[in-house]
Short mmCIF file of C-alpha atoms and ligand atoms in Angstrom, two decimals:
data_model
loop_
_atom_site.label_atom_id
_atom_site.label_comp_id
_atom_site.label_asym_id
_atom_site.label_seq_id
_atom_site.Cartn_x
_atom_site.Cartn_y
_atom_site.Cartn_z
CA UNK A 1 -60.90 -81.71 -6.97
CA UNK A 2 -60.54 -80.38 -2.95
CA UNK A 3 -56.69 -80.14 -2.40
CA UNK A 4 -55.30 -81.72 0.31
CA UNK A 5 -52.66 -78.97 0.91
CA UNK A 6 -54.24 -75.49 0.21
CA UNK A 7 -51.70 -73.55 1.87
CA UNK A 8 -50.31 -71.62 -0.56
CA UNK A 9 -54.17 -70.37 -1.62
CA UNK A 10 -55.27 -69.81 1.78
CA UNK A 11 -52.13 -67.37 2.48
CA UNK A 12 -52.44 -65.56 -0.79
CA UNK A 13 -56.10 -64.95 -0.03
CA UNK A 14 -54.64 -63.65 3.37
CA UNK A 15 -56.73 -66.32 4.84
CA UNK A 16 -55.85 -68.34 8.42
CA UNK A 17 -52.76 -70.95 7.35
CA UNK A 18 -51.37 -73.47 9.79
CA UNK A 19 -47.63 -72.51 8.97
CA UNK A 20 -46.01 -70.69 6.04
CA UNK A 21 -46.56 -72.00 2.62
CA UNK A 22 -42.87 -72.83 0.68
CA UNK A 23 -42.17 -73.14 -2.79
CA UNK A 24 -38.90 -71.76 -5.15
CA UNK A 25 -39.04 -69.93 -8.34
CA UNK A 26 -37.29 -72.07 -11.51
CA UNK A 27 -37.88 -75.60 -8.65
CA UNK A 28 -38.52 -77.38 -11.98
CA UNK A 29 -35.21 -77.90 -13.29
CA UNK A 30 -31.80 -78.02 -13.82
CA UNK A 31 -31.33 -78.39 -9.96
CA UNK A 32 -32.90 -81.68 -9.95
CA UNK A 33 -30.49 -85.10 -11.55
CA UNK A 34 -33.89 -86.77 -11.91
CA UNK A 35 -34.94 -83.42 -14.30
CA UNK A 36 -31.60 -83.79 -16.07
CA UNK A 37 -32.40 -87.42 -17.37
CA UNK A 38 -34.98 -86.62 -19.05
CA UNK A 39 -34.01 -83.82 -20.25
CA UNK A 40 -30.60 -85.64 -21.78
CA UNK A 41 -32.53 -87.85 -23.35
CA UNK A 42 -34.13 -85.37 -25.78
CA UNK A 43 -33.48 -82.88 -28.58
CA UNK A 44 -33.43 -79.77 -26.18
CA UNK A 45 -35.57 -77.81 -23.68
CA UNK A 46 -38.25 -76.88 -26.28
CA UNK A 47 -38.95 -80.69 -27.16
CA UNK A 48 -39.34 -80.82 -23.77
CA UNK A 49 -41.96 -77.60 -23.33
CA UNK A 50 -43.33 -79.18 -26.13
CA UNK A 51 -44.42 -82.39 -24.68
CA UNK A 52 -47.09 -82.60 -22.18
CA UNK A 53 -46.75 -85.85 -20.79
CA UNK A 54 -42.69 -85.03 -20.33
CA UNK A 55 -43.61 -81.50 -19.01
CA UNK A 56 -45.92 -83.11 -16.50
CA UNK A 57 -43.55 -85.47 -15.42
CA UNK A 58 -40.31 -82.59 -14.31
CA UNK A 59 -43.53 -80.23 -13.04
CA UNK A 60 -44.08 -82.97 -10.25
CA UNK A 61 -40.73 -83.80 -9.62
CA UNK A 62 -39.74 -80.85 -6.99
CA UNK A 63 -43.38 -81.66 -5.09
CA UNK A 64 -42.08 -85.68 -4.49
CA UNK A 65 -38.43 -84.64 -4.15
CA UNK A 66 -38.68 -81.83 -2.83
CA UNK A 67 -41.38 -81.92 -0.74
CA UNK A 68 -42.44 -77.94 -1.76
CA UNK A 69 -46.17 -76.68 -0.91
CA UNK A 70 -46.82 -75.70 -4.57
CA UNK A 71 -46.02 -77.46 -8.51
CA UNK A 72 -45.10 -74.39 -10.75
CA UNK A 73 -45.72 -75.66 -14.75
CA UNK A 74 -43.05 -76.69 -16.74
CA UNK A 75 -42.89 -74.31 -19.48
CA UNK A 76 -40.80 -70.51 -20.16
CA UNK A 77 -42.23 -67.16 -20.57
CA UNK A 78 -40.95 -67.22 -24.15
CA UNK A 79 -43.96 -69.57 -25.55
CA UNK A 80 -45.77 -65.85 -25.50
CA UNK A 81 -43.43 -64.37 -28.63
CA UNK A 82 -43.55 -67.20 -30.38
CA UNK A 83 -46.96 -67.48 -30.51
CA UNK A 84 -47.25 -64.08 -31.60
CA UNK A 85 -44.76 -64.64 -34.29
CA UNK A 86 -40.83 -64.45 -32.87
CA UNK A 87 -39.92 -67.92 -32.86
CA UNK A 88 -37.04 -68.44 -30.60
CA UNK A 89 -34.31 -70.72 -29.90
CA UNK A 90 -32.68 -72.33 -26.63
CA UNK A 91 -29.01 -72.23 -26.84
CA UNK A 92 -26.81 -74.52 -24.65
CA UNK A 93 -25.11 -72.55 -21.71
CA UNK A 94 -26.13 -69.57 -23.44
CA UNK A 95 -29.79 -69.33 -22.96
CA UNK A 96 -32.64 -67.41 -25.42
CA UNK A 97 -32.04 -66.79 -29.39
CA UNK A 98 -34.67 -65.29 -31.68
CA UNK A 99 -33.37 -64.91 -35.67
CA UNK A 100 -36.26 -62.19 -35.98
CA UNK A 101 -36.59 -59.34 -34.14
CA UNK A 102 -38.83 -56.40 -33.42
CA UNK A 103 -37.05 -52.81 -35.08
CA UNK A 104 -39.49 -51.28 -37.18
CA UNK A 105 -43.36 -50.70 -37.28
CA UNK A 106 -43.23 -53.44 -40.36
CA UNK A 107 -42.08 -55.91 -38.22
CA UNK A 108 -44.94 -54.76 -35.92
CA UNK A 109 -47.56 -55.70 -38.39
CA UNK A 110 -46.22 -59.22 -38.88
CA UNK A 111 -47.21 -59.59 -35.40
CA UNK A 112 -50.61 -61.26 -34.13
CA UNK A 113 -52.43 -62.13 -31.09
CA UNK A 114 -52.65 -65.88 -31.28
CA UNK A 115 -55.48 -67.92 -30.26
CA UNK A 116 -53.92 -69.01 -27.67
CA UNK A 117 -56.17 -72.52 -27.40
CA UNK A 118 -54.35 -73.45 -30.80
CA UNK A 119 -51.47 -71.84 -30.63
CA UNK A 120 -50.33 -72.81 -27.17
CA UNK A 121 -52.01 -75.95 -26.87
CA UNK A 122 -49.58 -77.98 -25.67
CA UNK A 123 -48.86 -75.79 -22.44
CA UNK A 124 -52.86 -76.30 -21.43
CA UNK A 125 -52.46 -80.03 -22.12
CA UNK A 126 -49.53 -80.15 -19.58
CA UNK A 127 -51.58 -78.41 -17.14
CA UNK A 128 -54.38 -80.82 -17.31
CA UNK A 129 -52.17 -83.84 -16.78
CA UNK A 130 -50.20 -82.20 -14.15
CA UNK A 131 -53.60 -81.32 -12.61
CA UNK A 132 -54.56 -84.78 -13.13
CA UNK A 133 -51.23 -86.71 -11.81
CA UNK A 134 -50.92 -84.24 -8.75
CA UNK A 135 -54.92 -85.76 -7.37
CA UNK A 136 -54.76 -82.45 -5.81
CA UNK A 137 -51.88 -83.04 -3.75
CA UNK A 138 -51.03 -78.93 -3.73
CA UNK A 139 -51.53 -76.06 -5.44
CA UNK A 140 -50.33 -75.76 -9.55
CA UNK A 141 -49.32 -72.48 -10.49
CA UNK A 142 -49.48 -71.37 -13.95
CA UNK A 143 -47.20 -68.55 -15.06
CA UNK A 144 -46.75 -65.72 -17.71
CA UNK A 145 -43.84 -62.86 -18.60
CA UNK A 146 -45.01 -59.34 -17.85
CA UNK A 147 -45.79 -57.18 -21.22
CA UNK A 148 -42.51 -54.95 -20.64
CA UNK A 149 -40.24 -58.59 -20.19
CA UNK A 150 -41.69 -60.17 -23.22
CA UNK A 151 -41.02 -57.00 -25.29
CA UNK A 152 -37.78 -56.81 -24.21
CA UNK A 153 -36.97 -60.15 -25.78
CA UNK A 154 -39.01 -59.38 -28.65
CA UNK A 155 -36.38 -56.25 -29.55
CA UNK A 156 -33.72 -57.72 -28.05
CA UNK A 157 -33.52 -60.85 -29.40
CA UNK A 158 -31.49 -62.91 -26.37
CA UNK A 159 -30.44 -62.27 -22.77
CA UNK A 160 -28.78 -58.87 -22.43
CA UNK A 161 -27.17 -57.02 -19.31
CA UNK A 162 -28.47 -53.91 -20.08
CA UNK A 163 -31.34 -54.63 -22.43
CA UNK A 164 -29.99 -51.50 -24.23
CA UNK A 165 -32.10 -51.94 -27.95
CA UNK A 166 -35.29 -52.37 -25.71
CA UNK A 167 -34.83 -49.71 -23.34
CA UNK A 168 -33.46 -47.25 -26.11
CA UNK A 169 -36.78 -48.24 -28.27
CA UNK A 170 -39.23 -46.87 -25.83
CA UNK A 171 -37.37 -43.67 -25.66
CA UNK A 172 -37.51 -43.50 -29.53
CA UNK A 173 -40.70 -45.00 -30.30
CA UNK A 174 -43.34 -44.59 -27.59
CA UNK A 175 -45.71 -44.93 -29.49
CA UNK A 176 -44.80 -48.09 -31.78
CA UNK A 177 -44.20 -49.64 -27.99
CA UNK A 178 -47.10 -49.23 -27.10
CA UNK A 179 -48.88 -50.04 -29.36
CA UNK A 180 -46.45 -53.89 -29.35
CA UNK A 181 -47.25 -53.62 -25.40
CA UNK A 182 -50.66 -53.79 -26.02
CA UNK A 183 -50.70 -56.72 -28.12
CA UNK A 184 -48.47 -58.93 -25.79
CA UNK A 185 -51.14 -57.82 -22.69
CA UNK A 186 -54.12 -58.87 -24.63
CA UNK A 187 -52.34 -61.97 -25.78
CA UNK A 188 -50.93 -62.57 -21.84
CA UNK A 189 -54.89 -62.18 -20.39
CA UNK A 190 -55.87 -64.85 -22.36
CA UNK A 191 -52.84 -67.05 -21.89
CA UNK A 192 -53.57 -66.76 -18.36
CA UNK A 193 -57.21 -67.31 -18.52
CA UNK A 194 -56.69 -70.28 -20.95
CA UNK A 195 -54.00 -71.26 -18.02
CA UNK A 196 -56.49 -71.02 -15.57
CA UNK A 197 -59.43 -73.11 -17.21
CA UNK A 198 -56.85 -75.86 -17.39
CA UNK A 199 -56.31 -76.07 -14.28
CA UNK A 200 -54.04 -73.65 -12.76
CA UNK A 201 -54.46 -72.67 -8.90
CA UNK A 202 -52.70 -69.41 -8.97
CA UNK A 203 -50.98 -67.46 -11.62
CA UNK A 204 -47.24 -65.06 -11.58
CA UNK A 205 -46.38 -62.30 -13.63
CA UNK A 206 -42.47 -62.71 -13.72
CA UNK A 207 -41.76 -59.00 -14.48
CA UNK A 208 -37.80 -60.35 -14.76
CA UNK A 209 -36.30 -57.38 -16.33
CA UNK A 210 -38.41 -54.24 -14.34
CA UNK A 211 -35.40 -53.27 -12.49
CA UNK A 212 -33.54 -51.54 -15.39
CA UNK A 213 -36.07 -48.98 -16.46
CA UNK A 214 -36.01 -45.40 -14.88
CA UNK A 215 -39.26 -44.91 -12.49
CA UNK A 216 -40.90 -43.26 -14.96
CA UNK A 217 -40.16 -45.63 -17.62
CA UNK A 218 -41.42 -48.66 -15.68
CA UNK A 219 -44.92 -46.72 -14.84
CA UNK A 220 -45.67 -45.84 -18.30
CA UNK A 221 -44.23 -49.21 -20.02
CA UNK A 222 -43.95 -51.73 -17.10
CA UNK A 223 -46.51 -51.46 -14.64
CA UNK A 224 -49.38 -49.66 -16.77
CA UNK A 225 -49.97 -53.39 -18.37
CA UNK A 226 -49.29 -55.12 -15.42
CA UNK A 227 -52.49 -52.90 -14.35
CA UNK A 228 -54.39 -54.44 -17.03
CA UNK A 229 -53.66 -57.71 -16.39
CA UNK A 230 -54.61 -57.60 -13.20
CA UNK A 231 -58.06 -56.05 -13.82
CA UNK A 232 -58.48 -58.67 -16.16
CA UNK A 233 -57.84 -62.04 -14.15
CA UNK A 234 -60.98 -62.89 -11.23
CA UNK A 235 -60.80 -66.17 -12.01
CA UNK A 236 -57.35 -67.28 -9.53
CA UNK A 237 -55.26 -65.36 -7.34
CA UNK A 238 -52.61 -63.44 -9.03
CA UNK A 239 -48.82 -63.04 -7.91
CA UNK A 240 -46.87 -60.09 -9.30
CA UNK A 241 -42.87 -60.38 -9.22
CA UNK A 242 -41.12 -57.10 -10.89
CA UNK A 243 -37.45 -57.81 -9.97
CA UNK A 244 -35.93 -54.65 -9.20
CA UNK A 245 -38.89 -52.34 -9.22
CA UNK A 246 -38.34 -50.70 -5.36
CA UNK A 247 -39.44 -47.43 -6.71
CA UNK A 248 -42.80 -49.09 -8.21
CA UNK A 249 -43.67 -51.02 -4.77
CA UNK A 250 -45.62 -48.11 -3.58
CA UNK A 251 -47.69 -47.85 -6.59
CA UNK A 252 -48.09 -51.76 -7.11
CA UNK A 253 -50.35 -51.47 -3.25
CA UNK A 254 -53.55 -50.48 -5.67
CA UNK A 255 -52.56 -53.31 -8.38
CA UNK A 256 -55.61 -55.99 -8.39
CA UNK A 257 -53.64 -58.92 -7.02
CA UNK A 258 -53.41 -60.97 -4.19
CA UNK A 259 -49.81 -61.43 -3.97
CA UNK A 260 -46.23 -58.98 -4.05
CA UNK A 261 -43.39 -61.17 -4.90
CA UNK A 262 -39.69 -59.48 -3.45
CA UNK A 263 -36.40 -60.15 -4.75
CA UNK A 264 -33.06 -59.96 -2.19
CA UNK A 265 -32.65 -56.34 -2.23
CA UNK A 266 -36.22 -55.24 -1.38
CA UNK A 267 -36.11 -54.45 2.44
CA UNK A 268 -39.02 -56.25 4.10
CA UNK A 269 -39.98 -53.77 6.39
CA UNK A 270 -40.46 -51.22 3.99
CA UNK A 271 -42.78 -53.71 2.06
CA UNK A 272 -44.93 -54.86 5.45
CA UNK A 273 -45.31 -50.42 6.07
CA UNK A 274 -46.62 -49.90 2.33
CA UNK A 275 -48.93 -53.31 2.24
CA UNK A 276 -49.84 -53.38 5.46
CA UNK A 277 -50.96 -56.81 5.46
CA UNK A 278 -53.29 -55.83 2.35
CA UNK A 279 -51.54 -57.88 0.16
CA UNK A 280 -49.73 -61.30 0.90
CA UNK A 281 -45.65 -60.95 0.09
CA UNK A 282 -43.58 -63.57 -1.56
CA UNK A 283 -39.90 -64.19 -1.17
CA UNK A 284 -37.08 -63.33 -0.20
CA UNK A 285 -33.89 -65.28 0.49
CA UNK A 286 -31.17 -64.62 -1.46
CA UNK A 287 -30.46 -67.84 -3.29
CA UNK A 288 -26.96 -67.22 -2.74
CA UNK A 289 -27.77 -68.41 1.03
CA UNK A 290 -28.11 -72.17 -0.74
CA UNK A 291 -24.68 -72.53 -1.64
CA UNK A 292 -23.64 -72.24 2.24
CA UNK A 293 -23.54 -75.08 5.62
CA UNK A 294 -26.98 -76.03 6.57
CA UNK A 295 -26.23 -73.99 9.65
CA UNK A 296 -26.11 -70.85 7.42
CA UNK A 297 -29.03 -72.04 5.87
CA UNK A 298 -31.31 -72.51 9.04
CA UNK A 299 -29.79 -69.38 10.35
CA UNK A 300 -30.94 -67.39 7.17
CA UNK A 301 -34.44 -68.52 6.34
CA UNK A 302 -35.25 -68.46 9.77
CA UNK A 303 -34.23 -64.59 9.70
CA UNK A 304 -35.84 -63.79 6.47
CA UNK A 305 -39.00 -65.79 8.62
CA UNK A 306 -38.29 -63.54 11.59
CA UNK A 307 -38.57 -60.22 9.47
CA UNK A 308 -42.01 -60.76 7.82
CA UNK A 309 -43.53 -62.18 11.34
CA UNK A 310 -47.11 -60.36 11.36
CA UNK A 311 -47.77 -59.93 7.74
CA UNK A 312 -49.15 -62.33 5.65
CA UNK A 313 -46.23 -64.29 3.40
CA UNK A 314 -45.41 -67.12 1.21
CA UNK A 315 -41.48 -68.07 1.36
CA UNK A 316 -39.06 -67.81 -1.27
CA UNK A 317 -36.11 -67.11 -2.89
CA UNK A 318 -35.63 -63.64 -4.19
CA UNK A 319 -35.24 -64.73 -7.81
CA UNK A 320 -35.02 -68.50 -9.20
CA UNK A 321 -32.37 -70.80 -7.84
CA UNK A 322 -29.36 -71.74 -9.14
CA UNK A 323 -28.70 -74.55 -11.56
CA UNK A 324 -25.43 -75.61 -9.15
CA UNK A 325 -27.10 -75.59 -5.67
CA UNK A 326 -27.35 -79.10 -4.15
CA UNK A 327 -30.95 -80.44 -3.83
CA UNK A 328 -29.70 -81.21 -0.37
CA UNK A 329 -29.66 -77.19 0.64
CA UNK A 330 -33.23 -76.20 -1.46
CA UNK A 331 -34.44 -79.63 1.00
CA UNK A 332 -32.87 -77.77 4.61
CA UNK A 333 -34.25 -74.04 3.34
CA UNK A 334 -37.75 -76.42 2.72
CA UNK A 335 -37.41 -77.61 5.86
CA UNK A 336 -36.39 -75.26 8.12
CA UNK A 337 -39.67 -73.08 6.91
CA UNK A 338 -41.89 -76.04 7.12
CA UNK A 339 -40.93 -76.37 11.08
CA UNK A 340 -40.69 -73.30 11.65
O1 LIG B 1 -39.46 -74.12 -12.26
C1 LIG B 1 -40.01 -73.14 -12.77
O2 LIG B 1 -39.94 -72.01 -12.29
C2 LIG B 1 -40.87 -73.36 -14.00
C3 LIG B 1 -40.22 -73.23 -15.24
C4 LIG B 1 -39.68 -71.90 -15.74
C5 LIG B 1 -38.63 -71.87 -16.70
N1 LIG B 1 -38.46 -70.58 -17.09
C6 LIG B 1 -37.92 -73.04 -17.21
C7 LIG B 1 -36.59 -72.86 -17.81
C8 LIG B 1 -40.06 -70.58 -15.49
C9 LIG B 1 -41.08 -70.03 -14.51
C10 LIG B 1 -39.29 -69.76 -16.36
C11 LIG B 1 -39.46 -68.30 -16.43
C12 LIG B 1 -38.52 -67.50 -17.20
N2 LIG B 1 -37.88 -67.81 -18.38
C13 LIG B 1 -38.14 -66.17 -16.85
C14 LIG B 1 -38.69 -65.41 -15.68
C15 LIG B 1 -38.11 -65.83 -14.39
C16 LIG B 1 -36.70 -65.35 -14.16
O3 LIG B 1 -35.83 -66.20 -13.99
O4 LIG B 1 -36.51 -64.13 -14.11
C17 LIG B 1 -37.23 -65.72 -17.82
C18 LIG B 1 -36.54 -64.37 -17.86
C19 LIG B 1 -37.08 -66.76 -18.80
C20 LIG B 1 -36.28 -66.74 -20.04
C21 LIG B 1 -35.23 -67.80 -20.03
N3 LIG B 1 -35.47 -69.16 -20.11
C22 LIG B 1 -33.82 -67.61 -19.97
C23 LIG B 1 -33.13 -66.26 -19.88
C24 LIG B 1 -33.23 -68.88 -19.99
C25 LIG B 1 -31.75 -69.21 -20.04
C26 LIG B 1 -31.09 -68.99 -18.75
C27 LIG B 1 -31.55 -69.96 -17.70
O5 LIG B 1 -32.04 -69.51 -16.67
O6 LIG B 1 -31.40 -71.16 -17.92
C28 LIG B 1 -34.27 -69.84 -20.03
C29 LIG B 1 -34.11 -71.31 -20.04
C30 LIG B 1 -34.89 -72.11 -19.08
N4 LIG B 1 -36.18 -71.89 -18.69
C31 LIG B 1 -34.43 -73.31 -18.47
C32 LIG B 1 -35.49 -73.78 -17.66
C33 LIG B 1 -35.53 -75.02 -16.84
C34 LIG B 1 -33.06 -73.94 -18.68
C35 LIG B 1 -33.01 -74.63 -20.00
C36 LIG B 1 -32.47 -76.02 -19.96
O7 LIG B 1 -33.02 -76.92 -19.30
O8 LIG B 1 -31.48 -76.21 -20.66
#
C-alpha cells in the first residue's frame, strides 16, 4: 500500500522531504489517558504485548492524538529473552523482573534461538493489523534491543544503575559473552526480518544501555553486533540509537544504516562534522524541555531545529518521554517542528 505520508522514509533515505519528519521514542504509552484505559482494564503490560488487536489499537493512538509522522509498534525489547528462554516479568512502578538469569555456561546451553515466526507470533500479528488499520496513513516502525542491551538484562535480571553483573561478566568471561552475544544477534536478524515481512517501514536498534561500557568494551561487545545486524537487514532502512556511546559515533559512520539516533548530551555539530550528511540523524531534545511553558517549548525545538539546519534529520527526543509530561507539551514540540 503507497503511504500517504512518507516523510519519515524519504529523510532516512536522505531523500528531498517537504519539512522535517517528527515522531517520539516510547509515544505509545503511559503518556496517553486514552493508552491508560486500556491498559487498566487488563492483567498487566504483557497481556497487553500479548494481544494484537489491543497492541494495534495503543500503536495508533499517538498518530490520531498526536498527530506524529510515524506509528512505532506496541511491544518491549524484552520479547527477545524470552523467546530465547528468560521469561520475564513487568513489575508495577518498578519495571523488568526475570526469576532466571544468565551466570554460568550451563545456563548458556539452556538457551536457544527461537523461531521467531512461532515464538513471537503475536508481535508480527500486531504489525499486520497495525499495517492494516493505519491504510498507510505513515510510516510503522518495528523495533529490536541491541545484542549488548538484551544481554545485559539477560545477566542482570531487572533495571540496574550500573549494570554491574553484566559489565563485570564480559570482563570475566569474554568468551562465554560472546558466544550469548552471538545468539541474541542471530535471533535479533531474524526478529527484524520477520518484523519487516509483516509490515514494518523502518526498523531501531535501541542500544539503551551503550553508554556504560568503556570504549573498548562497547567496540568489542556493543557495536561489533550492531555491525552484524546491520549487514544483515536490506530489506528497510535501519535506525541505530546507542544512548551514551559519544566515543563510538565516529566508528558507527561505516555501520550499514540509514539512520544515527542522538540522545541530549551528543553535541550536534560534532555529529553533522563526522556524518557529513552521509547518514540521516535522529533526535535530540531533551525530554526534560516537555515539562516547561509552551514558550520554552517552541523556543527549544526550534533551537535543536536551528542546530541540525543542512544535514539531513528526523526530530526527536533524546531518549523516550516521560510517563508525567502532558500530551498537551509532546502536541506544541509536534507542532512547532511540523511548522517549522
Ligand atoms: O512507544 C514506543 O516507543 C513503543 C513501545 C516500547 C516500549 N518499550 C513499551 C513499554 C519500546 C520501543 C520499548 C523499548 C524498551 N523497553 C527499551 C529501549 C528504549 C529505552 O527506553 O531505552 C528498554 C530499555 C525497555 C525495557 C523496559 N520496558 C523497561 C526498563 C521498562 C520499565 C520502565 C519504563 O520505562 O516503564 C519497560 C516497560 C514498558 N515498555 C512500558 C511501556 C509502555 C511501561 C509499562 C506499563 O505500561 O506499565
Amino acid at each position: 500500500m503507497k503511504l500517504e505520508n512518507d516523510l519519515l522514509l524519504r529523510a532516512a533515505r536522505g531523500q528531498k522531504i517537504e519539512r522535517t519528519p517528527v515522531w517520539l521514542m516510547r509515544q505509545a504509552g503511559r503518556i496517553l489517558p486514552e493508552y491508560r484505559q486500556i491498559r487498566n482494564a487488563l492483567s498487566g503490560f504483557k497481556e497487553l504485548v500479548e494481544t494484537p488487536q489491543l497492541a494495534a489499537e495503543v500503536t495508533i493512538q499517538p498518530v490520531d492524538i498526536l498527530n506524529v509522522d510515524a506509528a512505532i509498534i506496541f511491544s518491549d525489547i524484552l520479547v527477545v529473552p524470552e523467546s530465547m528462554g528468560l521469561s520475564y516479568e513487568m513489575v508495577e512502578k518498578k519495571g523488568p523482573y526475570f526469576s532466571k538469569t544468565i551466570k554460568t555456561s550451563n545456563d548458556i546451553k539452556n538457551i536457544s534461538i527461537p523461531d521467531v515466526h512461532d515464538n513471537l507470533s503475536y508481535v508480527f500479528e500486531a504489525i499486520k493489523i497495525t499495517k492494516s488499520e493505519l491504510k498507510g496513513k505513515v510510516p510503522l516502525i518495528g523495533f529490536a534491543g541491541a545484542p549488548w542491551t538484551i544481554f545485559a538484562y539477560m545477566i542482570e535480571g531487572q533495571g540496574s544503575k550500573t549494570f554491574s553483573k553484566a559489565k563485570s561478566f564480559l570482563y570475566r568471561e569474554p568468551e562465554l559473552s560472546h558466544q550469548l552475544l552471538g545468539l541474541i544477534t542471530e535471533t535479533t536478524i531474524a526478529y527484524l526480518k520477520a518484523q519487516i515481512s509483516s509490515g514494518a517501514d523502518l526498523v531501531q536498534l535501541f542500544d539503551s544501555w551503550a553508554g556504560i561500557l568503556t570504549h573498548q568494551q562497547y567496540e568489542e561487545f556493543g557495536m561489533k553486533y550492531v555491525y552484524k545486524i546491520c549487514e544483515a537487514i536490506h530489506e528497510a532502512p535501519v535506525t541505530v540509537f546507542a544512548k551514551g556511546a559519544y566515543s563510538a559515533l565516529e566508528n558507527m559512520k561505516g555501520l550499514k544504516c540509514e539512520t544515527i539516533g542522538l540522545d541530549w548530551n551528543m553535541s550536534i555539530s560534532e555529529a553533522k562534522t563526522i556524518f557529513q550528511n552521509q547518514k540521516t540523524l535522529q533526535g535530540n531534545l531533551d525530554p526534560c524541555v516537555l515539562y516547561g511553558d509552551y514558550n520554552l517549548i517552541k523556543q527549544k525545538t526550534k533551537e535543536m531545529l536551528n542546530s541540525f539546519a543542512g544535514h539531513r534529520h528526523i526530530a526527536n527526543l533524546g531518549h523516550g518521554v516521560y510517563p508525567d509530561v502532558s500530551p498537551d507539551h509532546v502536541k506544541c514540540f509536534i507542532e512547532t517542528v511540523k511548522s517549522n
